[in-house]
Amino acid sequence: MTQRMALGNDSSVKEFILLGLTQQPELQLPLFFLFLGIYVVSMVGNLGLIVLIVLNPHLHTPMYYFLFNLSFTDLCYSSVITPKMLVSFVKLNIISYAECMTQLFFFCFLVIDECYILTAMAYDRYAAICKPLLYQVTMSYQVCHSMTFGIYMMGFVGAMAHVVCMLRLTFCDGNIINHYVCDMLPLLKLSCTSTAINELVVFIVVGVNVTVPSLTIFISYTLILSSILGIRSAEGRSKAFSTCGSHVIAVSLFFGAAAFMYLKPSSASVEGDNVSTIFYTIVGPMLNPFIYSIRNKDVHIALRKTLKRSMLT
């Protein structure tokens, strides 16, 4: 593809072209309908879970409070990434410089938020299983609100750090991004000025926002596992494992895909990068509502009550 350069008087790029997931014409239409279906399922699933939590008082607990925030984050996540990705399957996907920086901000903001929401959910399970007598105090509404404020502040600070550093760069060597989203690493490859500061910021921000959640989740589940193994009754152990199982799956999916993306060998292909990114940016938000709902009796009860109320009105 011939590079389309949008140059001003300062010879800097004013728009970018997102190549998307594939350049093979025979795959464009099937992939368009596949990801359109994923987007619809993701929106319906996350919005449905949000509505259930809001409408049913018995779900107004710390666990479902953080699940509400996770669904809200996934809802925004899907809306920031997938619609623009779908465009690349049907036509040349041009995104302005301002739109690209805006997408980068929300992409980083929501990724960091999801890391810490999953961390808060792990801590909530630790408090519920390991310190049940202190649970009401440990996870009071004031504590939950403070944790949520901290989560969104971490996302805002991290995203602003990336975007502010990106704004100082000049893009004059090309404007074709070999990705379906304005991500940091593909953008850095296009810069014709030094990216040393950006790479340092990426190292620090990504390091902090991966290490802190990972260690917290690992320590929480190590203590949870130790506590569960100490439960004498098989029924009690089964209930405890069931409570944590869905969260372990969601954490493994998100952090596993992210680790595969960022801890891969430098010789890995760009196509492999794009495919691995799909799992934590598009597939994860679609699966989370089902992961937390399929074997969840509280959600099943809430769904039946909500459907019953809607039929009677």
Coordinates of C-alpha atoms in Angstrom, one line a residue:
M1 CA 0.0 0.0 0.0
T2 CA 1.3 3.4 -0.9
Q3 CA 1.7 5.6 2.2
R4 CA -0.8 8.4 2.4
M5 CA 0.9 11.3 4.0
A6 CA -1.1 14.3 5.3
L7 CA 1.5 16.9 5.8
G8 CA 1.3 20.5 7.0
N9 CA 3.7 23.4 6.9
D10 CA 5.7 21.7 9.8
S11 CA 5.9 18.4 7.8
S12 CA 4.1 16.5 10.5
V13 CA 1.4 13.8 10.1
K14 CA -2.2 15.1 10.5
E15 CA -3.9 11.7 10.1
F16 CA -3.1 8.0 10.3
I17 CA -4.2 4.9 8.5
L18 CA -5.1 1.9 10.6
L19 CA -4.3 -1.2 8.6
G20 CA -6.6 -3.4 10.8
L21 CA -6.3 -7.1 11.5
T22 CA -5.7 -8.4 8.0
Q23 CA -5.1 -7.3 4.5
Q24 CA -6.5 -10.5 2.9
P25 CA -9.6 -9.5 0.9
E26 CA -11.3 -12.9 1.3
L27 CA -11.2 -12.6 5.1
Q28 CA -12.5 -9.1 5.4
L29 CA -16.2 -9.8 5.2
P30 CA -16.3 -12.9 7.4
L31 CA -14.2 -11.1 10.0
F32 CA -16.4 -8.1 9.9
F33 CA -19.5 -10.1 10.8
L34 CA -17.5 -12.1 13.4
F35 CA -16.4 -9.1 15.3
L36 CA -19.7 -7.3 14.8
G37 CA -21.3 -10.3 16.5
I38 CA -18.7 -10.2 19.3
Y39 CA -19.4 -6.5 19.8
V40 CA -23.1 -6.9 20.0
V41 CA -22.8 -9.8 22.5
S42 CA -20.3 -7.8 24.5
M43 CA -22.6 -4.8 24.7
V44 CA -25.7 -6.8 25.5
G45 CA -23.9 -9.0 28.1
N46 CA -22.2 -6.2 30.0
L47 CA -25.2 -3.8 29.8
G48 CA -27.4 -6.6 31.0
L49 CA -25.2 -7.4 34.0
I50 CA -25.1 -3.7 34.9
V51 CA -28.9 -3.4 34.8
L52 CA -29.3 -6.6 36.9
I53 CA -26.9 -5.3 39.6
V54 CA -28.6 -1.9 39.7
L55 CA -32.2 -3.2 39.9
N56 CA -31.6 -6.0 42.4
P57 CA -30.8 -4.9 46.0
H58 CA -29.4 -8.3 47.0
L59 CA -26.6 -7.7 44.5
H60 CA -25.6 -4.4 46.3
T61 CA -22.5 -6.0 47.9
P62 CA -18.8 -5.2 47.4
M63 CA -18.3 -8.2 45.1
Y64 CA -21.0 -7.0 42.7
Y65 CA -20.1 -3.4 43.1
F66 CA -16.7 -4.2 41.6
L67 CA -18.3 -6.5 39.0
F68 CA -20.5 -3.5 38.1
N69 CA -17.3 -1.4 37.5
L70 CA -15.7 -4.2 35.5
S71 CA -18.8 -4.5 33.2
F72 CA -18.9 -0.7 32.8
T73 CA -15.1 -0.7 31.9
D74 CA -15.6 -3.6 29.4
L75 CA -18.6 -1.8 27.9
C76 CA -16.5 1.4 27.3
Y77 CA -13.5 -0.8 26.2
S78 CA -15.5 -2.4 23.5
S79 CA -17.0 0.9 22.3
V80 CA -13.5 2.6 22.1
I81 CA -11.9 -0.2 20.1
T82 CA -14.3 -2.4 18.1
P83 CA -16.3 0.1 16.0
K84 CA -13.1 1.7 14.6
M85 CA -11.8 -1.8 14.0
L86 CA -14.9 -2.8 12.0
V87 CA -14.3 0.1 9.6
S88 CA -11.0 -1.3 8.5
F89 CA -12.8 -4.4 7.2
V90 CA -14.9 -2.4 4.7
K91 CA -12.9 0.6 3.7
L92 CA -9.6 2.5 4.2
N93 CA -9.6 3.3 7.9
I94 CA -8.4 6.9 8.3
I95 CA -8.1 8.4 11.8
S96 CA -7.2 12.0 12.5
Y97 CA -4.2 12.8 14.8
A98 CA -6.6 14.1 17.5
E99 CA -8.9 11.0 17.3
C100 CA -5.8 8.7 17.5
M101 CA -4.5 10.5 20.6
T102 CA -8.0 10.3 22.1
Q103 CA -8.3 6.6 21.4
L104 CA -4.9 6.0 22.9
F105 CA -5.9 7.9 26.1
F106 CA -9.1 5.8 26.6
F107 CA -7.3 2.6 25.6
C108 CA -4.6 3.1 28.2
F109 CA -7.1 4.4 30.8
L110 CA -9.4 1.4 30.5
V111 CA -6.6 -1.2 30.4
I112 CA -5.1 0.1 33.6
D113 CA -8.6 0.4 35.2
E114 CA -9.3 -3.3 34.4
C115 CA -6.0 -4.3 35.9
Y116 CA -6.9 -2.7 39.2
I117 CA -10.6 -3.7 39.2
L118 CA -9.5 -7.3 38.9
T119 CA -7.1 -6.7 41.7
A120 CA -9.8 -5.2 43.9
M121 CA -12.0 -8.2 43.2
A122 CA -9.2 -10.5 44.3
Y123 CA -8.7 -8.6 47.5
D124 CA -12.5 -8.7 48.1
R125 CA -12.5 -12.5 47.9
Y126 CA -9.5 -12.6 50.2
A127 CA -11.3 -10.5 52.8
A128 CA -14.5 -12.6 52.4
I129 CA -12.8 -16.0 52.7
C130 CA -9.8 -15.4 55.0
K131 CA -11.3 -12.7 57.3
P132 CA -15.1 -13.3 57.2
L133 CA -15.7 -11.8 60.7
L134 CA -14.1 -8.5 59.7
Y135 CA -15.5 -8.4 56.1
Q136 CA -18.2 -5.8 56.8
V137 CA -15.5 -3.4 58.1
T138 CA -12.7 -4.3 55.7
M139 CA -15.0 -3.9 52.6
S140 CA -17.3 -1.2 53.8
Y141 CA -19.0 1.1 51.3
Q142 CA -16.6 3.9 52.2
V143 CA -13.6 1.6 51.5
C144 CA -15.1 0.4 48.3
H145 CA -15.7 3.9 47.0
S146 CA -12.1 4.9 48.0
M147 CA -10.7 1.9 46.2
T148 CA -12.7 2.8 43.1
F149 CA -11.5 6.4 43.2
G150 CA -8.0 5.1 43.4
I151 CA -8.5 2.7 40.5
Y152 CA -9.8 5.5 38.2
M153 CA -7.1 7.9 39.3
M154 CA -4.4 5.3 38.5
G155 CA -5.9 4.9 35.0
F156 CA -6.1 8.6 34.5
V157 CA -2.5 9.3 35.6
G158 CA -1.1 6.4 33.5
A159 CA -3.0 7.3 30.4
M160 CA -2.1 11.0 30.7
A161 CA 1.6 10.1 31.1
H162 CA 1.5 8.1 27.8
V163 CA -0.5 10.6 25.8
V164 CA 1.5 13.7 27.0
C165 CA 4.7 12.0 26.1
M166 CA 3.2 10.9 22.7
L167 CA 2.2 14.5 22.0
R168 CA 5.8 15.7 22.1
L169 CA 6.8 13.4 19.2
T170 CA 6.8 14.3 15.6
F171 CA 5.5 11.8 13.0
C172 CA 7.0 12.5 9.6
D173 CA 8.3 9.1 8.4
G174 CA 5.0 7.5 7.7
N175 CA 1.4 7.4 8.8
I176 CA 0.4 3.7 8.4
I177 CA -0.2 2.0 11.7
N178 CA 0.0 -1.8 11.4
H179 CA -2.7 -2.4 14.0
Y180 CA -6.4 -2.0 14.5
V181 CA -6.0 0.5 17.4
C182 CA -3.8 3.5 18.1
D183 CA -1.5 1.7 20.5
M184 CA 1.8 3.0 22.0
L185 CA 4.3 0.6 20.4
P186 CA 3.0 0.9 16.8
L187 CA 2.9 4.7 17.1
L188 CA 6.5 4.9 18.5
K189 CA 7.7 3.1 15.4
L190 CA 6.5 5.9 13.2
S191 CA 8.2 8.7 15.1
C192 CA 11.1 10.6 13.5
T193 CA 12.2 12.1 16.8
S194 CA 13.8 10.4 19.8
T195 CA 11.4 8.1 21.7
A196 CA 13.8 7.4 24.7
I197 CA 11.5 9.3 27.1
N198 CA 8.4 7.5 25.9
E199 CA 10.1 4.1 26.2
L200 CA 11.1 5.0 29.8
V201 CA 7.6 6.1 30.6
V202 CA 6.2 2.9 29.1
F203 CA 8.7 0.8 31.1
I204 CA 7.7 2.6 34.4
V205 CA 3.9 2.8 33.9
V206 CA 3.5 -0.7 32.5
G207 CA 5.9 -2.1 35.1
V208 CA 4.0 -0.5 38.0
N209 CA 0.5 -1.3 36.6
V210 CA 1.5 -5.0 35.9
T211 CA 3.7 -5.7 38.9
V212 CA 1.4 -4.3 41.6
P213 CA -1.8 -6.0 40.5
S214 CA 0.0 -9.2 39.7
L215 CA 1.6 -9.5 43.1
T216 CA -1.5 -8.4 44.9
I217 CA -3.6 -11.0 43.1
F218 CA -1.0 -13.8 43.5
I219 CA -0.7 -13.1 47.3
S220 CA -4.4 -12.9 47.7
Y221 CA -5.1 -16.2 46.0
T222 CA -2.2 -17.9 47.8
L223 CA -3.7 -16.9 51.1
I224 CA -7.2 -17.9 49.8
L225 CA -6.0 -21.3 48.7
S226 CA -4.3 -21.8 52.1
S227 CA -7.5 -20.9 53.9
I228 CA -9.7 -23.1 51.6
L229 CA -7.4 -26.1 52.2
G230 CA -8.0 -25.6 55.9
I231 CA -11.8 -25.9 55.6
R232 CA -12.8 -29.3 56.9
S233 CA -16.1 -29.8 55.1
A234 CA -16.1 -30.7 51.4
E235 CA -19.2 -28.5 50.9
G236 CA -17.4 -25.5 52.4
R237 CA -14.3 -26.0 50.2
S238 CA -16.5 -26.5 47.1
K239 CA -18.4 -23.3 47.8
A240 CA -15.2 -21.3 48.4
F241 CA -13.7 -22.6 45.1
S242 CA -16.9 -21.9 43.2
T243 CA -16.8 -18.3 44.6
C244 CA -13.3 -17.7 43.3
G245 CA -13.3 -19.8 40.2
S246 CA -14.9 -17.3 37.8
H247 CA -12.5 -14.5 38.9
V248 CA -9.5 -16.8 38.4
I249 CA -10.7 -17.5 34.8
A250 CA -11.2 -13.8 34.1
V251 CA -7.8 -12.9 35.6
S252 CA -6.0 -15.6 33.7
L253 CA -7.6 -14.5 30.4
F254 CA -6.7 -10.9 30.8
F255 CA -3.2 -11.1 32.3
G256 CA -2.3 -14.2 30.2
A257 CA -3.1 -12.5 26.9
A258 CA -1.3 -9.3 28.0
A259 CA 1.7 -11.3 29.1
F260 CA 1.8 -13.1 25.8
M261 CA 1.7 -9.7 24.1
Y262 CA 4.4 -7.9 26.0
L263 CA 6.7 -10.8 27.1
K264 CA 7.1 -12.3 23.7
P265 CA 10.4 -12.5 21.8
S266 CA 11.3 -9.5 19.8
S267 CA 11.3 -11.6 16.6
A268 CA 7.5 -12.2 17.0
S269 CA 5.4 -11.1 14.0
V270 CA 3.2 -8.1 13.9
E271 CA 0.2 -10.3 13.0
G272 CA 0.9 -12.3 16.1
D273 CA 0.8 -9.1 18.2
N274 CA -2.5 -8.1 16.7
V275 CA -4.1 -11.5 17.3
S276 CA -2.9 -11.7 20.9
T277 CA -4.2 -8.2 21.6
I278 CA -7.6 -9.3 20.5
F279 CA -8.0 -11.6 23.5
Y280 CA -7.7 -8.9 26.2
T281 CA -9.2 -6.0 24.2
I282 CA -12.2 -7.7 22.5
V283 CA -12.7 -11.3 23.5
G284 CA -12.3 -10.7 27.2
P285 CA -15.0 -8.0 27.5
M286 CA -17.4 -10.3 25.7
L287 CA -16.6 -13.4 27.9
N288 CA -16.6 -11.7 31.3
P289 CA -20.4 -11.3 31.7
F290 CA -20.8 -15.0 31.0
I291 CA -17.8 -16.1 33.2
Y292 CA -19.4 -14.3 36.2
S293 CA -23.0 -15.4 35.4
I294 CA -23.1 -19.0 34.2
R295 CA -22.7 -20.7 37.6
N296 CA -23.7 -17.7 39.7
K297 CA -26.9 -18.4 41.6
D298 CA -27.3 -14.8 42.8
V299 CA -27.2 -13.6 39.1
H300 CA -29.7 -16.3 38.1
I301 CA -32.1 -15.2 40.9
A302 CA -31.7 -11.6 39.9
L303 CA -32.4 -12.4 36.2
R304 CA -35.6 -14.3 37.1
K305 CA -36.9 -11.5 39.3
T306 CA -36.1 -8.9 36.7
L307 CA -37.8 -10.9 33.9
K308 CA -40.8 -11.6 36.2
R309 CA -41.2 -7.8 37.0
S310 CA -40.9 -6.9 33.3
M311 CA -43.6 -9.4 32.4
L312 CA -46.0 -8.1 35.0
T313 CA -45.6 -4.5 33.9

